[in-house]
PDB file of C-alpha atoms in Angstrom:
ATOM      1  CA  MET A   1      -0.303  -0.069  -0.051  1.00 41.00           C
ATOM      2  CA  THR A   2       1.445   3.656  -0.794  1.00 44.00           C
ATOM      3  CA  ALA A   3      -0.525   6.125   2.056  1.00 53.00           C
ATOM      4  CA  MET A   4       2.502   7.891   3.570  1.00 70.00           C
ATOM      5  CA  MET A   5       0.812   7.365   7.325  1.00 88.00           C
ATOM      6  CA  ILE A   6      -1.974   5.553   8.872  1.00 94.00           C
ATOM      7  CA  CYS A   7      -3.441   6.877  12.117  1.00 94.00           C
ATOM      8  CA  PHE A   8      -5.761   4.470  14.037  1.00 96.00           C
ATOM      9  CA  ILE A   9      -7.741   6.417  16.706  1.00 95.00           C
ATOM     10  CA  GLY A  10      -9.385   4.363  19.318  1.00 94.00           C
ATOM     11  CA  GLY A  11     -11.821   6.781  19.968  1.00 91.00           C
ATOM     12  CA  GLY A  12     -12.636  10.026  21.839  1.00 85.00           C
ATOM     13  CA  ASN A  13     -14.324  13.382  20.678  1.00 80.00           C
ATOM     14  CA  PRO A  14     -12.363  16.012  19.396  1.00 77.00           C
ATOM     15  CA  LEU A  15     -15.045  18.416  20.489  1.00 72.00           C
ATOM     16  CA  ASN A  16     -14.337  17.752  23.752  1.00 71.00           C
ATOM     17  CA  GLY A  17     -10.466  17.891  23.714  1.00 66.00           C
ATOM     18  CA  ALA A  18      -9.750  14.341  22.749  1.00 65.00           C
ATOM     19  CA  PRO A  19      -8.132  12.353  21.342  1.00 69.00           C
ATOM     20  CA  ASN A  20      -5.130  13.758  23.591  1.00 62.00           C
ATOM     21  CA  GLY A  21      -1.701  14.415  21.675  1.00 76.00           C
ATOM     22  CA  VAL A  22      -3.170  13.033  18.362  1.00 82.00           C
ATOM     23  CA  ALA A  23      -3.737  16.047  16.654  1.00 83.00           C
ATOM     24  CA  ARG A  24       0.069  17.293  17.442  1.00 82.00           C
ATOM     25  CA  GLU A  25       1.252  13.949  16.040  1.00 80.00           C
ATOM     26  CA  LEU A  26      -0.986  15.160  12.837  1.00 82.00           C
ATOM     27  CA  SER A  27      -0.014  18.654  12.537  1.00 84.00           C
ATOM     28  CA  ARG A  28       3.834  17.518  12.042  1.00 81.00           C
ATOM     29  CA  ARG A  29       2.772  15.474   9.166  1.00 78.00           C
ATOM     30  CA  LEU A  30       0.174  17.710   7.487  1.00 78.00           C
ATOM     31  CA  ASP A  31       0.285  21.466   6.545  1.00 77.00           C
ATOM     32  CA  ALA A  32      -2.081  24.240   6.166  1.00 78.00           C
ATOM     33  CA  ARG A  33      -3.011  23.489   2.660  1.00 82.00           C
ATOM     34  CA  SER A  34      -3.981  19.981   3.447  1.00 85.00           C
ATOM     35  CA  ARG A  35      -7.260  19.055   2.502  1.00 91.00           C
ATOM     36  CA  MET A  36      -9.269  16.424   4.385  1.00 94.00           C
ATOM     37  CA  LEU A  37     -12.085  14.212   3.541  1.00 96.00           C
ATOM     38  CA  VAL A  38     -14.548  12.613   5.643  1.00 97.00           C
ATOM     39  CA  VAL A  39     -15.671   9.110   4.545  1.00 98.00           C
ATOM     40  CA  PRO A  40     -18.743   8.710   6.690  1.00 97.00           C
ATOM     41  CA  PHE A  41     -20.202   5.391   5.589  1.00 97.00           C
ATOM     42  CA  ALA A  42     -19.716   3.547   8.469  1.00 97.00           C
ATOM     43  CA  ALA A  43     -22.208   5.602  10.431  1.00 96.00           C
ATOM     44  CA  PRO A  44     -25.924   6.300   9.671  1.00 96.00           C
ATOM     45  CA  GLU A  45     -26.954   9.434   7.847  1.00 95.00           C
ATOM     46  CA  SER A  46     -27.915  11.040  10.651  1.00 96.00           C
ATOM     47  CA  LYS A  47     -24.821  10.871  12.178  1.00 96.00           C
ATOM     48  CA  TYR A  48     -22.675  12.534   9.128  1.00 96.00           C
ATOM     49  CA  ASP A  49     -22.941  15.967  10.547  1.00 95.00           C
ATOM     50  CA  GLY A  50     -21.584  15.136  14.291  1.00 94.00           C
ATOM     51  CA  TRP A  51     -18.562  13.092  12.558  1.00 95.00           C
ATOM     52  CA  LEU A  52     -18.124  15.938  10.335  1.00 95.00           C
ATOM     53  CA  ARG A  53     -17.804  18.553  13.111  1.00 94.00           C
ATOM     54  CA  SER A  54     -15.481  16.203  14.866  1.00 92.00           C
ATOM     55  CA  ALA A  55     -13.265  15.857  11.919  1.00 93.00           C
ATOM     56  CA  GLU A  56     -13.250  19.927  11.577  1.00 92.00           C
ATOM     57  CA  ALA A  57     -12.230  20.042  15.261  1.00 90.00           C
ATOM     58  CA  LEU A  58      -9.550  17.737  14.778  1.00 89.00           C
ATOM     59  CA  ALA A  59      -8.151  19.548  11.860  1.00 89.00           C
ATOM     60  CA  ASN A  60      -8.354  22.832  13.399  1.00 87.00           C
ATOM     61  CA  ARG A  61      -6.523  21.557  16.369  1.00 85.00           C
ATOM     62  CA  ALA A  62      -3.892  20.102  13.944  1.00 85.00           C
ATOM     63  CA  GLY A  63      -3.807  23.344  12.020  1.00 83.00           C
ATOM     64  CA  PHE A  64      -4.449  22.155   8.535  1.00 79.00           C
ATOM     65  CA  GLY A  65      -7.194  23.383   6.442  1.00 76.00           C
ATOM     66  CA  GLU A  66     -10.145  22.657   4.598  1.00 90.00           C
ATOM     67  CA  VAL A  67     -12.462  19.490   5.456  1.00 94.00           C
ATOM     68  CA  GLY A  68     -15.215  18.107   3.231  1.00 95.00           C
ATOM     69  CA  LEU A  69     -17.554  15.118   3.652  1.00 97.00           C
ATOM     70  CA  LEU A  70     -17.675  12.463   0.703  1.00 97.00           C
ATOM     71  CA  ASP A  71     -21.418  12.914  -0.164  1.00 95.00           C
ATOM     72  CA  PRO A  72     -23.338   9.828  -0.920  1.00 94.00           C
ATOM     73  CA  ARG A  73     -25.289  11.382  -3.738  1.00 95.00           C
ATOM     74  CA  LEU A  74     -22.248  11.559  -5.689  1.00 96.00           C
ATOM     75  CA  SER A  75     -21.879   9.258  -8.780  1.00 96.00           C
ATOM     76  CA  ASP A  76     -19.353   6.379  -8.407  1.00 94.00           C
ATOM     77  CA  ARG A  77     -16.712   8.382 -10.716  1.00 95.00           C
ATOM     78  CA  GLU A  78     -17.511  11.796  -8.712  1.00 97.00           C
ATOM     79  CA  MET A  79     -16.531   9.961  -5.333  1.00 96.00           C
ATOM     80  CA  GLN A  80     -13.602   8.215  -6.841  1.00 94.00           C
ATOM     81  CA  ASP A  81     -12.365  12.184  -8.037  1.00 95.00           C
ATOM     82  CA  ALA A  82     -13.277  13.339  -4.771  1.00 96.00           C
ATOM     83  CA  VAL A  83     -10.837  11.265  -3.033  1.00 95.00           C
ATOM     84  CA  LEU A  84      -7.835  11.824  -5.091  1.00 91.00           C
ATOM     85  CA  ALA A  85      -8.737  15.700  -4.620  1.00 93.00           C
ATOM     86  CA  HIS A  86      -7.640  15.476  -0.920  1.00 93.00           C
ATOM     87  CA  GLN A  87      -4.390  14.683   1.134  1.00 91.00           C
ATOM     88  CA  ALA A  88      -5.825  12.873   3.810  1.00 92.00           C
ATOM     89  CA  LEU A  89      -8.998  10.714   4.220  1.00 95.00           C
ATOM     90  CA  PHE A  90     -10.938  10.363   7.489  1.00 96.00           C
ATOM     91  CA  PHE A  91     -12.764   7.293   8.299  1.00 97.00           C
ATOM     92  CA  THR A  92     -15.632   7.476  10.802  1.00 97.00           C
ATOM     93  CA  GLY A  93     -16.816   5.412  13.648  1.00 95.00           C
ATOM     94  CA  GLY A  94     -19.849   3.416  13.175  1.00 95.00           C
ATOM     95  CA  ARG A  95     -20.316  -0.144  11.631  1.00 95.00           C
ATOM     96  CA  PRO A  96     -17.114  -1.407   9.819  1.00 95.00           C
ATOM     97  CA  GLU A  97     -19.239  -3.991   7.608  1.00 95.00           C
ATOM     98  CA  ARG A  98     -21.211  -1.192   6.671  1.00 96.00           C
ATOM     99  CA  LEU A  99     -18.221   0.866   5.627  1.00 97.00           C
ATOM    100  CA  MET A 100     -16.725  -1.930   3.739  1.00 97.00           C
ATOM    101  CA  ASP A 101     -19.915  -2.924   1.835  1.00 96.00           C
ATOM    102  CA  ALA A 102     -20.010   0.731   0.707  1.00 96.00           C
ATOM    103  CA  LEU A 103     -16.540   1.035  -0.272  1.00 96.00           C
ATOM    104  CA  ILE A 104     -16.645  -1.952  -2.461  1.00 96.00           C
ATOM    105  CA  ARG A 105     -20.564  -0.942  -3.801  1.00 95.00           C
ATOM    106  CA  ARG A 106     -19.161   2.243  -4.925  1.00 95.00           C
ATOM    107  CA  GLY A 107     -15.921   1.071  -6.532  1.00 94.00           C
ATOM    108  CA  LEU A 108     -13.928   3.055  -3.936  1.00 95.00           C
ATOM    109  CA  LEU A 109     -11.731   0.135  -2.301  1.00 95.00           C
ATOM    110  CA  PRO A 110      -9.045   0.329  -5.238  1.00 93.00           C
ATOM    111  CA  HIS A 111      -8.485   3.825  -5.205  1.00 92.00           C
ATOM    112  CA  ILE A 112      -8.329   4.185  -1.352  1.00 94.00           C
ATOM    113  CA  ARG A 113      -5.819   1.372  -1.448  1.00 91.00           C
ATOM    114  CA  ARG A 114      -3.838   3.494  -3.624  1.00 90.00           C
ATOM    115  CA  PHE A 115      -4.219   6.677  -1.998  1.00 93.00           C
ATOM    116  CA  PRO A 116      -0.761   8.457  -1.500  1.00 89.00           C
ATOM    117  CA  GLY A 117      -1.784  10.629   1.511  1.00 89.00           C
ATOM    118  CA  MET A 118      -2.788  10.498   5.281  1.00 91.00           C
ATOM    119  CA  VAL A 119      -5.299   8.180   6.184  1.00 95.00           C
ATOM    120  CA  ILE A 120      -7.226   8.343   9.390  1.00 95.00           C
ATOM    121  CA  GLY A 121      -9.562   5.850  10.886  1.00 96.00           C
ATOM    122  CA  VAL A 122     -11.548   6.525  14.282  1.00 95.00           C
ATOM    123  CA  SER A 123     -13.266   3.395  16.400  1.00 94.00           C
ATOM    124  CA  ALA A 124     -14.728   1.471  13.230  1.00 95.00           C
ATOM    125  CA  GLY A 125     -13.184   3.497  10.710  1.00 97.00           C
ATOM    126  CA  ALA A 126      -9.685   2.157  12.524  1.00 97.00           C
ATOM    127  CA  LEU A 127     -10.805  -1.553  12.633  1.00 96.00           C
ATOM    128  CA  ALA A 128     -11.534  -1.511   8.896  1.00 97.00           C
ATOM    129  CA  LEU A 129      -7.778  -0.214   7.612  1.00 97.00           C
ATOM    130  CA  CYS A 130      -6.481  -3.399   8.415  1.00 96.00           C
ATOM    131  CA  MET A 131      -6.284  -6.897   6.398  1.00 93.00           C
ATOM    132  CA  ASP A 132      -8.299  -8.345   8.821  1.00 92.00           C
ATOM    133  CA  CYS A 133     -10.894  -6.388  10.563  1.00 92.00           C
ATOM    134  CA  VAL A 134     -11.334  -8.120  13.922  1.00 88.00           C
ATOM    135  CA  ILE A 135     -14.794  -7.176  15.754  1.00 83.00           C
ATOM    136  CA  THR A 136     -14.622  -8.151  19.048  1.00 79.00           C
ATOM    137  CA  LYS A 137     -18.031  -9.559  21.314  1.00 76.00           C
ATOM    138  CA  ASP A 138     -19.698  -6.523  22.972  1.00 75.00           C
ATOM    139  CA  GLU A 139     -23.373  -4.926  23.365  1.00 76.00           C
ATOM    140  CA  ASP A 140     -23.366  -4.624  19.158  1.00 78.00           C
ATOM    141  CA  TYR A 141     -21.913  -7.834  18.326  1.00 79.00           C
ATOM    142  CA  PRO A 142     -22.832 -10.782  20.422  1.00 79.00           C
ATOM    143  CA  GLU A 143     -20.163 -12.741  18.871  1.00 82.00           C
ATOM    144  CA  THR A 144     -16.560 -12.196  17.905  1.00 81.00           C
ATOM    145  CA  GLN A 145     -16.252 -11.688  14.268  1.00 86.00           C
ATOM    146  CA  ILE A 146     -13.100 -11.242  11.247  1.00 89.00           C
ATOM    147  CA  ILE A 147     -14.174  -9.635   8.306  1.00 90.00           C
ATOM    148  CA  GLY A 148     -12.270  -8.432   5.421  1.00 93.00           C
ATOM    149  CA  GLY A 149     -10.673  -4.956   5.509  1.00 95.00           C
ATOM    150  CA  MET A 150      -8.919  -2.156   3.302  1.00 96.00           C
ATOM    151  CA  GLY A 151      -5.964  -4.143   3.607  1.00 94.00           C
ATOM    152  CA  PHE A 152      -3.377  -1.101   4.537  1.00 94.00           C
ATOM    153  CA  THR A 153      -1.593  -3.429   7.253  1.00 94.00           C
ATOM    154  CA  ASP A 154      -1.186  -7.115   8.033  1.00 93.00           C
ATOM    155  CA  PHE A 155      -1.881  -6.184  11.751  1.00 96.00           C
ATOM    156  CA  SER A 156      -5.123  -5.763  13.501  1.00 96.00           C
ATOM    157  CA  VAL A 157      -6.518  -3.061  15.687  1.00 96.00           C
ATOM    158  CA  GLU A 158      -8.786  -3.110  18.960  1.00 94.00           C
ATOM    159  CA  VAL A 159     -10.182   0.124  19.744  1.00 94.00           C
ATOM    160  CA  HIS A 160     -12.278   1.853  22.864  1.00 93.00           C
ATOM    161  CA  TYR A 161      -9.617  -0.614  24.680  1.00 94.00           C
ATOM    162  CA  ASP A 162     -10.170  -0.623  28.501  1.00 92.00           C
ATOM    163  CA  GLY A 163      -8.497  -4.120  29.464  1.00 90.00           C
ATOM    164  CA  THR A 164     -11.813  -5.887  30.039  1.00 88.00           C
ATOM    165  CA  THR A 165     -12.283  -8.121  27.498  1.00 84.00           C
ATOM    166  CA  ASP A 166      -8.450  -9.582  27.015  1.00 91.00           C
ATOM    167  CA  VAL A 167      -9.762 -13.064  27.515  1.00 88.00           C
ATOM    168  CA  GLU A 168     -11.541 -12.466  23.506  1.00 85.00           C
ATOM    169  CA  ARG A 169      -8.233 -11.056  22.538  1.00 89.00           C
ATOM    170  CA  LEU A 170      -5.444 -13.233  23.579  1.00 93.00           C
ATOM    171  CA  PRO A 171      -6.715 -16.430  21.352  1.00 93.00           C
ATOM    172  CA  LEU A 172      -7.186 -14.435  18.359  1.00 91.00           C
ATOM    173  CA  SER A 173      -3.400 -13.488  18.717  1.00 93.00           C
ATOM    174  CA  PHE A 174      -1.873 -16.612  17.752  1.00 94.00           C
ATOM    175  CA  GLY A 175      -0.516 -15.634  14.199  1.00 91.00           C
ATOM    176  CA  ARG A 176      -1.811 -12.205  14.358  1.00 93.00           C
ATOM    177  CA  THR A 177      -0.707  -9.481  15.942  1.00 96.00           C
ATOM    178  CA  ILE A 178      -3.630  -6.993  17.443  1.00 96.00           C
ATOM    179  CA  TYR A 179      -3.008  -3.375  18.633  1.00 97.00           C
ATOM    180  CA  ALA A 180      -5.324  -2.433  21.413  1.00 96.00           C
ATOM    181  CA  VAL A 181      -5.708   1.562  21.349  1.00 96.00           C
ATOM    182  CA  PRO A 182      -7.778   3.060  24.300  1.00 94.00           C
ATOM    183  CA  ASP A 183     -10.013   6.166  23.616  1.00 92.00           C
ATOM    184  CA  GLY A 184      -7.848   9.257  23.416  1.00 89.00           C
ATOM    185  CA  CYS A 185      -4.979   7.189  22.303  1.00 92.00           C
ATOM    186  CA  ALA A 186      -3.932   6.265  18.887  1.00 94.00           C
ATOM    187  CA  LEU A 187      -1.302   3.982  16.508  1.00 95.00           C
ATOM    188  CA  LEU A 188       0.816   5.992  13.771  1.00 94.00           C
ATOM    189  CA  TRP A 189       2.157   3.595  11.125  1.00 94.00           C
ATOM    190  CA  ASP A 190       4.408   4.630   8.251  1.00 90.00           C
ATOM    191  CA  GLY A 191       4.611   1.221   6.796  1.00 88.00           C
ATOM    192  CA  LYS A 192       7.717   0.334   8.754  1.00 88.00           C
ATOM    193  CA  ALA A 193       7.352   0.439  12.784  1.00 88.00           C
ATOM    194  CA  PRO A 194       4.046   1.025  14.828  1.00 93.00           C
ATOM    195  CA  ALA A 195       4.261   4.274  16.957  1.00 93.00           C
ATOM    196  CA  PRO A 196       1.926   4.677  19.864  1.00 94.00           C
ATOM    197  CA  VAL A 197       0.555   8.079  21.157  1.00 92.00           C
ATOM    198  CA  GLY A 198      -0.756   7.399  24.305  1.00 91.00           C
ATOM    199  CA  ARG A 199      -0.813   3.738  26.024  1.00 93.00           C
ATOM    200  CA  VAL A 200      -1.052   1.407  23.581  1.00 96.00           C
ATOM    201  CA  CYS A 201      -0.840  -2.548  24.261  1.00 97.00           C
ATOM    202  CA  ARG A 202       0.313  -5.368  21.868  1.00 97.00           C
ATOM    203  CA  PHE A 203      -1.131  -8.928  21.811  1.00 97.00           C
ATOM    204  CA  LEU A 204       0.842 -11.679  19.933  1.00 96.00           C
ATOM    205  CA  ASP A 205       0.555 -15.267  20.240  1.00 96.00           C
ATOM    206  CA  GLY A 206      -1.444 -15.098  23.388  1.00 94.00           C
ATOM    207  CA  ARG A 207       0.831 -12.501  25.015  1.00 95.00           C
ATOM    208  CA  LYS A 208       0.022  -8.790  26.144  1.00 96.00           C
ATOM    209  CA  ASP A 209       2.529  -6.205  26.589  1.00 95.00           C
ATOM    210  CA  VAL A 210       2.618  -2.539  26.565  1.00 94.00           C
ATOM    211  CA  MET A 211       4.368  -0.564  23.694  1.00 89.00           C
TER     212      MET A 211
END
């Protein structure tokens, strides 16, 4: 994959001052001329405006410029052109399977995989950036499941991590690295080495350690 930087954000609302430290890290990699496109398809349409405001708050704190929303009323070709016209993509929270279905159905997945700029995912948007999107059991998902993601990385992430579901995660880590990212924290990936922002844990072959 060709994205210059991937940012997995575990959760948190920039309108309330979180995620802590992430805006500062993004400001080092994007300048005031950078344009960010919000890809909202993981969320229901009723939440699109809220996610746009959150992305704008993050962009303002990071010191870079225009933020737009990928309008679902656009044609497939217009969506593809919109992706290429921006320097950063922001994938919202919601449900990762809804996001992946939309990207495949609208023919966006090949273009996103070749995107050369910054790719940011929050919550479900972060899960879907990986090759394997690992969705652990919670109030929204009665059973743990793994679906195909965008494929930017061969490791997986866990979001909203609070340490209470390690028993679900440890068996999934055999033959697969999983980085567990709490709200207010992030993991940066430049294609070489992951860099934590805040307290991120790594699960590998049934073991857990703090990065």
